[in-house]
Every structure is written in C-alpha cells, then in structure tokens.
Amino acid sequence: AQRVTQPEKLLSVFKGAPVELKCNYSYSGSPELFWYVQYSRQRLQLLLRHISRESIKGFTADLNKGETSFHLKKPFAQEEDSAMYYCALSGRGNTGKLIFGQGTTLQVKP
Amino acid sequence: NAGVTQTPKFQVLKTGQSMTLQCAQDMNHNSMYWYRQDPGMGLRLIYYSASEGTTDKGEVPNGYNVSRLNKREFSLRLESAAPSQTSVYFCASSEASNIQYFGAGTRLSVL
C-alpha cells in the first residue's frame, strides 16, 4: 500500500537551530517525493521535489531509498520558516495523484 | 494570473443541506483534484480528474460528487451534508510535471 508517514505533529525549535522534519514512505515502485508548505493564511505551495535536487529557502531533502525516507533539513531555522509542512508521494504514471502525510507544524521560536 | 480559484471561502450548512464548491484554474492544466484537510489526517484525495470529461474516485469519495464542466472548472457537490464533512476543502491542478497548484481553500462547517 502507498503511504506517507510524518511522525511528528509539532516540531518546536529556536531560531538558528538545525531543523529536520521526518518523512517516511511506503511504495513498491519508484516514487516521486515532494515537500509542500503552508504558511499562515497562505495557500499550500511546493517547497521542493526530489528530482530537482535543489535547495529552496535553505531547505534540502534527499531521497534515501534504502530507508524509504525523504527528510527535510535546514541547518539554521528562521522565524519565517514557521509553517505546516507536508510530505507527499506520487507514483510514476499515477495521473499526478499525490498521497500526503499527516503534516508537521514547525514552530521557530525567537 | 489567478492560478486556482475556489468559491466560496467560507460556508456554514445545516445537516442535510446541499451545496456545490466551485473551482477554476487558468493555467490550462489537464488534471484537477479535490482534497479535504482535517487535523492529524493531512490532505486526503476525494476525487480527481485526469482530463476533461473524466473523473475518478480518490481515497474518501463517499458523500461527494464531482463534475468536470470543462478544462478550466471542476466542481465538488455535497448532496446531503453531514457533520463529518466539516473540513477545509482544497482544489488543485497539475500538468505533466506532477507539481500541483492549490487554491486558497473553502472552510465548511456542517451543523
């Protein structure tokens, strides 16, 4: 079965601290993984996708097929990073459907 | 460039009432989706439409119907609203890249 698990509902860190939001997935084929972010009073938007292998707003995520993980990392958190983060999976040739994790709220304290 | 537009933004219904949530996109995308967002559950797919004229059930379709009116518009209908349908509803669209673009959401309360 296809599944995305984000084990933490809430992650609270201080400004300047490293951040790691965990994401594990279950998929039998070769998935495409995404991180979406929802800032307060804004719509959900793409943060990054694994095939792009880029850093957005200082965030990176590496697909680890052995551990079936796609953790989101940032070395130094900023207050403006406070938001809800969703990990999502799309199967190849899957008409673009996404399976979302439960979401993790990141709270960066001053 | 509006992207994905949803109406209404807020709605309160009584149990048993019906309503239609509207969604339109101006990006010429083939695929459109309806999700519901509930605390601790993430976003769950209700229905999707891979192209104009086709619709398919997602993870939680019960109690909902959809219409892909044309390439731009994809509506979600609740025929007889229930309190369990209290949620925030998101419409999204995508093209071949699989990147989905979301609307601002509709916050629905069923009393």
PDB file of C-alpha atoms in Angstrom:
ATOM      1  CA  ALA A   1       0.000   0.000   0.000  1.00  0.00           C
ATOM      2  CA  GLN A   2       1.128   3.527  -0.694  1.00  0.00           C
ATOM      3  CA  ARG A   3       1.600   5.519   2.452  1.00  0.00           C
ATOM      4  CA  VAL A   4       3.437   8.601   3.709  1.00  0.00           C
ATOM      5  CA  THR A   5       4.207   8.976   7.391  1.00  0.00           C
ATOM      6  CA  GLN A   6       5.282  12.129   9.171  1.00  0.00           C
ATOM      7  CA  PRO A   7       5.813  11.029  12.767  1.00  0.00           C
ATOM      8  CA  GLU A   8       5.892  14.484  14.359  1.00  0.00           C
ATOM      9  CA  LYS A   9       2.738  16.607  14.591  1.00  0.00           C
ATOM     10  CA  LEU A  10       4.687  19.523  16.038  1.00  0.00           C
ATOM     11  CA  LEU A  11       8.354  20.417  15.929  1.00  0.00           C
ATOM     12  CA  SER A  12       9.436  23.380  18.006  1.00  0.00           C
ATOM     13  CA  VAL A  13      12.959  24.809  17.712  1.00  0.00           C
ATOM     14  CA  PHE A  14      14.746  28.049  18.488  1.00  0.00           C
ATOM     15  CA  LYS A  15      15.888  30.434  15.790  1.00  0.00           C
ATOM     16  CA  GLY A  16      19.295  29.404  14.484  1.00  0.00           C
ATOM     17  CA  ALA A  17      18.901  25.761  15.476  1.00  0.00           C
ATOM     18  CA  PRO A  18      19.038  22.953  12.903  1.00  0.00           C
ATOM     19  CA  VAL A  19      15.749  21.519  11.711  1.00  0.00           C
ATOM     20  CA  GLU A  20      14.877  18.070  10.442  1.00  0.00           C
ATOM     21  CA  LEU A  21      11.303  17.186   9.534  1.00  0.00           C
ATOM     22  CA  LYS A  22      10.939  13.464   9.095  1.00  0.00           C
ATOM     23  CA  CYS A  23       9.123  11.719   6.263  1.00  0.00           C
ATOM     24  CA  ASN A  24       8.952   8.001   5.573  1.00  0.00           C
ATOM     25  CA  TYR A  25       7.107   6.388   2.724  1.00  0.00           C
ATOM     26  CA  SER A  26       5.853   3.034   1.574  1.00  0.00           C
ATOM     27  CA  TYR A  27       5.692   2.417  -2.169  1.00  0.00           C
ATOM     28  CA  SER A  28       6.519  -0.610  -4.258  1.00  0.00           C
ATOM     29  CA  GLY A  29       7.825   1.188  -7.331  1.00  0.00           C
ATOM     30  CA  SER A  30       9.899   4.320  -7.933  1.00  0.00           C
ATOM     31  CA  PRO A  31       8.068   7.218  -6.333  1.00  0.00           C
ATOM     32  CA  GLU A  32       8.430  10.917  -6.808  1.00  0.00           C
ATOM     33  CA  LEU A  33       8.635  12.759  -3.484  1.00  0.00           C
ATOM     34  CA  PHE A  34       7.672  16.328  -2.672  1.00  0.00           C
ATOM     35  CA  TRP A  35       7.604  18.726   0.232  1.00  0.00           C
ATOM     36  CA  TYR A  36       4.749  21.228   0.302  1.00  0.00           C
ATOM     37  CA  VAL A  37       4.481  24.123   2.749  1.00  0.00           C
ATOM     38  CA  GLN A  38       1.524  26.123   4.012  1.00  0.00           C
ATOM     39  CA  TYR A  39       2.391  29.430   5.679  1.00  0.00           C
ATOM     40  CA  SER A  40      -0.182  31.115   7.866  1.00  0.00           C
ATOM     41  CA  ARG A  41      -3.067  32.483   5.794  1.00  0.00           C
ATOM     42  CA  GLN A  42      -1.463  31.356   2.532  1.00  0.00           C
ATOM     43  CA  ARG A  43      -2.256  28.535   0.199  1.00  0.00           C
ATOM     44  CA  LEU A  44      -0.341  25.274   0.054  1.00  0.00           C
ATOM     45  CA  GLN A  45       2.660  25.542  -2.264  1.00  0.00           C
ATOM     46  CA  LEU A  46       5.501  23.390  -3.450  1.00  0.00           C
ATOM     47  CA  LEU A  47       8.723  23.776  -1.483  1.00  0.00           C
ATOM     48  CA  LEU A  48      10.869  21.216  -3.269  1.00  0.00           C
ATOM     49  CA  ARG A  49      10.832  17.886  -5.105  1.00  0.00           C
ATOM     50  CA  HIS A  50      13.457  15.177  -5.002  1.00  0.00           C
ATOM     51  CA  ILE A  51      14.162  15.041  -8.728  1.00  0.00           C
ATOM     52  CA  SER A  52      15.179  18.707  -8.738  1.00  0.00           C
ATOM     53  CA  ARG A  53      17.892  18.133  -6.137  1.00  0.00           C
ATOM     54  CA  GLU A  54      17.904  21.819  -5.268  1.00  0.00           C
ATOM     55  CA  SER A  55      17.872  23.911  -2.122  1.00  0.00           C
ATOM     56  CA  ILE A  56      14.896  26.216  -1.604  1.00  0.00           C
ATOM     57  CA  LYS A  57      14.921  28.809   1.201  1.00  0.00           C
ATOM     58  CA  GLY A  58      17.860  26.895   2.683  1.00  0.00           C
ATOM     59  CA  PHE A  59      15.928  23.616   2.849  1.00  0.00           C
ATOM     60  CA  THR A  60      17.193  20.388   1.314  1.00  0.00           C
ATOM     61  CA  ALA A  61      15.798  16.870   1.183  1.00  0.00           C
ATOM     62  CA  ASP A  62      17.486  13.709  -0.001  1.00  0.00           C
ATOM     63  CA  LEU A  63      15.645  10.622  -1.091  1.00  0.00           C
ATOM     64  CA  ASN A  64      17.004   7.582   0.745  1.00  0.00           C
ATOM     65  CA  LYS A  65      15.562   4.550  -0.999  1.00  0.00           C
ATOM     66  CA  GLY A  66      17.167   2.124   1.440  1.00  0.00           C
ATOM     67  CA  GLU A  67      15.455   3.733   4.423  1.00  0.00           C
ATOM     68  CA  THR A  68      12.437   4.849   2.339  1.00  0.00           C
ATOM     69  CA  SER A  69      12.816   8.336   3.749  1.00  0.00           C
ATOM     70  CA  PHE A  70      12.739  11.891   2.435  1.00  0.00           C
ATOM     71  CA  HIS A  71      13.581  14.039   5.442  1.00  0.00           C
ATOM     72  CA  LEU A  72      13.562  17.828   5.110  1.00  0.00           C
ATOM     73  CA  LYS A  73      16.545  19.640   6.607  1.00  0.00           C
ATOM     74  CA  LYS A  74      17.723  23.154   7.232  1.00  0.00           C
ATOM     75  CA  PRO A  75      20.917  23.976   9.121  1.00  0.00           C
ATOM     76  CA  PHE A  76      19.719  27.236  10.715  1.00  0.00           C
ATOM     77  CA  ALA A  77      15.991  27.788  11.263  1.00  0.00           C
ATOM     78  CA  GLN A  78      14.448  31.241  10.806  1.00  0.00           C
ATOM     79  CA  GLU A  79      11.238  32.550  12.349  1.00  0.00           C
ATOM     80  CA  GLU A  80       9.707  32.886   8.877  1.00  0.00           C
ATOM     81  CA  ASP A  81      10.070  29.115   8.441  1.00  0.00           C
ATOM     82  CA  SER A  82       7.196  28.601  10.893  1.00  0.00           C
ATOM     83  CA  ALA A  83       4.506  26.814   8.880  1.00  0.00           C
ATOM     84  CA  MET A  84       2.802  23.488   8.243  1.00  0.00           C
ATOM     85  CA  TYR A  85       4.913  21.119   6.154  1.00  0.00           C
ATOM     86  CA  TYR A  86       3.533  18.191   4.182  1.00  0.00           C
ATOM     87  CA  CYS A  87       5.498  15.384   2.621  1.00  0.00           C
ATOM     88  CA  ALA A  88       3.816  13.887  -0.442  1.00  0.00           C
ATOM     89  CA  LEU A  89       4.344  10.988  -2.814  1.00  0.00           C
ATOM     90  CA  SER A  90       3.372  10.462  -6.424  1.00  0.00           C
ATOM     91  CA  GLY A  91       3.728   7.138  -8.169  1.00  0.00           C
ATOM     92  CA  ARG A  92       5.163   7.126 -11.658  1.00  0.00           C
ATOM     93  CA  GLY A  93       2.404   7.251 -14.250  1.00  0.00           C
ATOM     94  CA  ASN A  94      -0.101   7.851 -11.491  1.00  0.00           C
ATOM     95  CA  THR A  95      -2.014  10.673 -13.191  1.00  0.00           C
ATOM     96  CA  GLY A  96      -0.283  13.086 -10.837  1.00  0.00           C
ATOM     97  CA  LYS A  97      -2.219  11.988  -7.768  1.00  0.00           C
ATOM     98  CA  LEU A  98      -0.467  12.814  -4.522  1.00  0.00           C
ATOM     99  CA  ILE A  99      -0.548  10.921  -1.253  1.00  0.00           C
ATOM    100  CA  PHE A 100       0.104  13.278   1.626  1.00  0.00           C
ATOM    101  CA  GLY A 101       1.489  12.670   5.063  1.00  0.00           C
ATOM    102  CA  GLN A 102      -0.291  13.946   8.138  1.00  0.00           C
ATOM    103  CA  GLY A 103       1.719  17.154   8.212  1.00  0.00           C
ATOM    104  CA  THR A 104       4.190  18.622  10.694  1.00  0.00           C
ATOM    105  CA  THR A 105       3.811  22.065  12.192  1.00  0.00           C
ATOM    106  CA  LEU A 106       7.187  23.752  12.517  1.00  0.00           C
ATOM    107  CA  GLN A 107       7.362  26.433  15.162  1.00  0.00           C
ATOM    108  CA  VAL A 108      10.526  28.521  15.242  1.00  0.00           C
ATOM    109  CA  LYS A 109      10.831  30.490  18.442  1.00  0.00           C
ATOM    110  CA  PRO A 110      12.841  33.728  18.698  1.00  0.00           C
TER     111      PRO A 110
ATOM    112  CA  ASN B   1      -2.675  35.446 -13.136  1.00  0.00           C
ATOM    113  CA  ALA B   2      -5.146  33.985 -10.609  1.00  0.00           C
ATOM    114  CA  GLY B   3      -3.965  30.348 -10.729  1.00  0.00           C
ATOM    115  CA  VAL B   4      -6.570  28.209  -8.934  1.00  0.00           C
ATOM    116  CA  THR B   5      -9.659  29.999  -7.648  1.00  0.00           C
ATOM    117  CA  GLN B   6     -12.127  28.467  -5.206  1.00  0.00           C
ATOM    118  CA  THR B   7     -15.512  29.759  -4.142  1.00  0.00           C
ATOM    119  CA  PRO B   8     -16.885  30.245  -1.586  1.00  0.00           C
ATOM    120  CA  LYS B   9     -14.167  30.855   1.015  1.00  0.00           C
ATOM    121  CA  PHE B  10     -16.443  30.003   3.932  1.00  0.00           C
ATOM    122  CA  GLN B  11     -19.759  28.199   4.239  1.00  0.00           C
ATOM    123  CA  VAL B  12     -21.985  27.023   7.064  1.00  0.00           C
ATOM    124  CA  LEU B  13     -24.581  24.378   6.294  1.00  0.00           C
ATOM    125  CA  LYS B  14     -27.200  22.522   8.263  1.00  0.00           C
ATOM    126  CA  THR B  15     -27.215  18.748   8.188  1.00  0.00           C
ATOM    127  CA  GLY B  16     -28.985  17.554   5.063  1.00  0.00           C
ATOM    128  CA  GLN B  17     -28.453  20.687   3.015  1.00  0.00           C
ATOM    129  CA  SER B  18     -26.682  20.525  -0.306  1.00  0.00           C
ATOM    130  CA  MET B  19     -24.078  22.756  -1.840  1.00  0.00           C
ATOM    131  CA  THR B  20     -21.512  22.926  -4.621  1.00  0.00           C
ATOM    132  CA  LEU B  21     -17.926  24.070  -4.198  1.00  0.00           C
ATOM    133  CA  GLN B  22     -16.554  25.708  -7.290  1.00  0.00           C
ATOM    134  CA  CYS B  23     -13.003  25.552  -8.609  1.00  0.00           C
ATOM    135  CA  ALA B  24     -11.464  27.097 -11.697  1.00  0.00           C
ATOM    136  CA  GLN B  25      -7.893  27.223 -12.993  1.00  0.00           C
ATOM    137  CA  ASP B  26      -6.423  29.433 -15.674  1.00  0.00           C
ATOM    138  CA  MET B  27      -3.173  27.526 -16.274  1.00  0.00           C
ATOM    139  CA  ASN B  28      -4.570  25.219 -18.992  1.00  0.00           C
ATOM    140  CA  HIS B  29      -3.832  22.176 -16.821  1.00  0.00           C
ATOM    141  CA  ASN B  30      -5.316  18.823 -17.716  1.00  0.00           C
ATOM    142  CA  SER B  31      -5.540  17.359 -14.206  1.00  0.00           C
ATOM    143  CA  MET B  32      -7.601  18.680 -11.323  1.00  0.00           C
ATOM    144  CA  TYR B  33      -8.144  17.408  -7.782  1.00  0.00           C
ATOM    145  CA  TRP B  34     -10.297  17.867  -4.704  1.00  0.00           C
ATOM    146  CA  TYR B  35      -8.837  17.251  -1.243  1.00  0.00           C
ATOM    147  CA  ARG B  36     -10.092  17.634   2.274  1.00  0.00           C
ATOM    148  CA  GLN B  37      -7.810  18.696   5.100  1.00  0.00           C
ATOM    149  CA  ASP B  38      -8.519  17.537   8.626  1.00  0.00           C
ATOM    150  CA  PRO B  39      -6.334  17.922  11.734  1.00  0.00           C
ATOM    151  CA  GLY B  40      -3.961  14.991  12.122  1.00  0.00           C
ATOM    152  CA  MET B  41      -5.087  13.467   8.817  1.00  0.00           C
ATOM    153  CA  GLY B  42      -3.185  15.550   6.301  1.00  0.00           C
ATOM    154  CA  LEU B  43      -4.790  16.087   2.913  1.00  0.00           C
ATOM    155  CA  ARG B  44      -6.907  13.260   1.580  1.00  0.00           C
ATOM    156  CA  LEU B  45      -7.948  12.978  -2.044  1.00  0.00           C
ATOM    157  CA  ILE B  46     -11.691  12.990  -2.611  1.00  0.00           C
ATOM    158  CA  TYR B  47     -11.932  12.919  -6.404  1.00  0.00           C
ATOM    159  CA  TYR B  48      -9.688  13.775  -9.286  1.00  0.00           C
ATOM    160  CA  SER B  49      -9.983  14.385 -12.998  1.00  0.00           C
ATOM    161  CA  ALA B  50      -7.078  13.431 -15.228  1.00  0.00           C
ATOM    162  CA  SER B  51      -8.551  15.247 -18.203  1.00  0.00           C
ATOM    163  CA  GLU B  52     -11.676  16.994 -19.374  1.00  0.00           C
ATOM    164  CA  GLY B  53     -14.564  14.532 -19.398  1.00  0.00           C
ATOM    165  CA  THR B  54     -13.076  12.046 -16.928  1.00  0.00           C
ATOM    166  CA  THR B  55     -13.377  11.754 -13.163  1.00  0.00           C
ATOM    167  CA  ASP B  56     -12.208   9.116 -10.709  1.00  0.00           C
ATOM    168  CA  LYS B  57     -12.615   8.401  -7.032  1.00  0.00           C
ATOM    169  CA  GLY B  58      -9.856   9.122  -4.603  1.00  0.00           C
ATOM    170  CA  GLU B  59      -9.351   7.916  -1.062  1.00  0.00           C
ATOM    171  CA  VAL B  60     -12.522   9.378   0.523  1.00  0.00           C
ATOM    172  CA  PRO B  61     -15.254   9.825  -2.141  1.00  0.00           C
ATOM    173  CA  ASN B  62     -18.320   8.825  -0.121  1.00  0.00           C
ATOM    174  CA  GLY B  63     -20.868  11.596   0.218  1.00  0.00           C
ATOM    175  CA  TYR B  64     -19.425  13.630  -2.655  1.00  0.00           C
ATOM    176  CA  ASN B  65     -19.919  14.009  -6.380  1.00  0.00           C
ATOM    177  CA  VAL B  66     -17.871  15.935  -8.901  1.00  0.00           C
ATOM    178  CA  SER B  67     -18.289  17.462 -12.329  1.00  0.00           C
ATOM    179  CA  ARG B  68     -15.511  18.376 -14.724  1.00  0.00           C
ATOM    180  CA  LEU B  69     -17.511  21.010 -16.544  1.00  0.00           C
ATOM    181  CA  ASN B  70     -14.730  21.911 -18.977  1.00  0.00           C
ATOM    182  CA  LYS B  71     -10.955  22.081 -18.882  1.00  0.00           C
ATOM    183  CA  ARG B  72     -10.996  25.050 -16.502  1.00  0.00           C
ATOM    184  CA  GLU B  73     -13.658  24.048 -13.988  1.00  0.00           C
ATOM    185  CA  PHE B  74     -14.026  21.177 -11.542  1.00  0.00           C
ATOM    186  CA  SER B  75     -16.853  21.339  -9.017  1.00  0.00           C
ATOM    187  CA  LEU B  76     -17.485  19.312  -5.859  1.00  0.00           C
ATOM    188  CA  ARG B  77     -21.039  18.680  -4.697  1.00  0.00           C
ATOM    189  CA  LEU B  78     -22.327  17.612  -1.317  1.00  0.00           C
ATOM    190  CA  GLU B  79     -25.855  16.292  -1.884  1.00  0.00           C
ATOM    191  CA  SER B  80     -26.785  15.885   1.790  1.00  0.00           C
ATOM    192  CA  ALA B  81     -24.222  17.413   4.088  1.00  0.00           C
ATOM    193  CA  ALA B  82     -23.237  15.637   7.300  1.00  0.00           C
ATOM    194  CA  PRO B  83     -21.256  16.929  10.301  1.00  0.00           C
ATOM    195  CA  SER B  84     -18.424  14.534   9.323  1.00  0.00           C
ATOM    196  CA  GLN B  85     -17.957  16.656   6.214  1.00  0.00           C
ATOM    197  CA  THR B  86     -16.899  19.658   8.272  1.00  0.00           C
ATOM    198  CA  SER B  87     -13.453  20.312   6.895  1.00  0.00           C
ATOM    199  CA  VAL B  88     -11.284  22.573   4.783  1.00  0.00           C
ATOM    200  CA  TYR B  89     -11.545  21.707   1.106  1.00  0.00           C
ATOM    201  CA  PHE B  90      -8.758  22.347  -1.379  1.00  0.00           C
ATOM    202  CA  CYS B  91      -8.834  22.229  -5.120  1.00  0.00           C
ATOM    203  CA  ALA B  92      -5.621  21.742  -7.084  1.00  0.00           C
ATOM    204  CA  SER B  93      -4.492  21.391 -10.664  1.00  0.00           C
ATOM    205  CA  SER B  94      -1.403  19.971 -12.316  1.00  0.00           C
ATOM    206  CA  GLU B  95       0.256  19.336 -15.636  1.00  0.00           C
ATOM    207  CA  ALA B  96       2.724  16.673 -16.723  1.00  0.00           C
ATOM    208  CA  SER B  97       5.337  17.826 -14.207  1.00  0.00           C
ATOM    209  CA  ASN B  98       3.181  16.451 -11.362  1.00  0.00           C
ATOM    210  CA  ILE B  99       3.584  19.717  -9.472  1.00  0.00           C
ATOM    211  CA  GLN B 100       0.202  20.618  -8.033  1.00  0.00           C
ATOM    212  CA  TYR B 101      -1.043  24.175  -7.632  1.00  0.00           C
ATOM    213  CA  PHE B 102      -3.578  24.771  -4.910  1.00  0.00           C
ATOM    214  CA  GLY B 103      -6.485  27.090  -4.341  1.00  0.00           C
ATOM    215  CA  ALA B 104      -6.909  29.076  -1.143  1.00  0.00           C
ATOM    216  CA  GLY B 105      -9.403  26.601   0.288  1.00  0.00           C
ATOM    217  CA  THR B 106     -13.036  26.540   1.389  1.00  0.00           C
ATOM    218  CA  ARG B 107     -13.747  26.248   5.097  1.00  0.00           C
ATOM    219  CA  LEU B 108     -17.006  24.320   5.513  1.00  0.00           C
ATOM    220  CA  SER B 109     -18.914  23.781   8.739  1.00  0.00           C
ATOM    221  CA  VAL B 110     -21.888  21.418   8.864  1.00  0.00           C
ATOM    222  CA  LEU B 111     -24.056  21.846  11.939  1.00  0.00           C
TER     223      LEU B 111
END
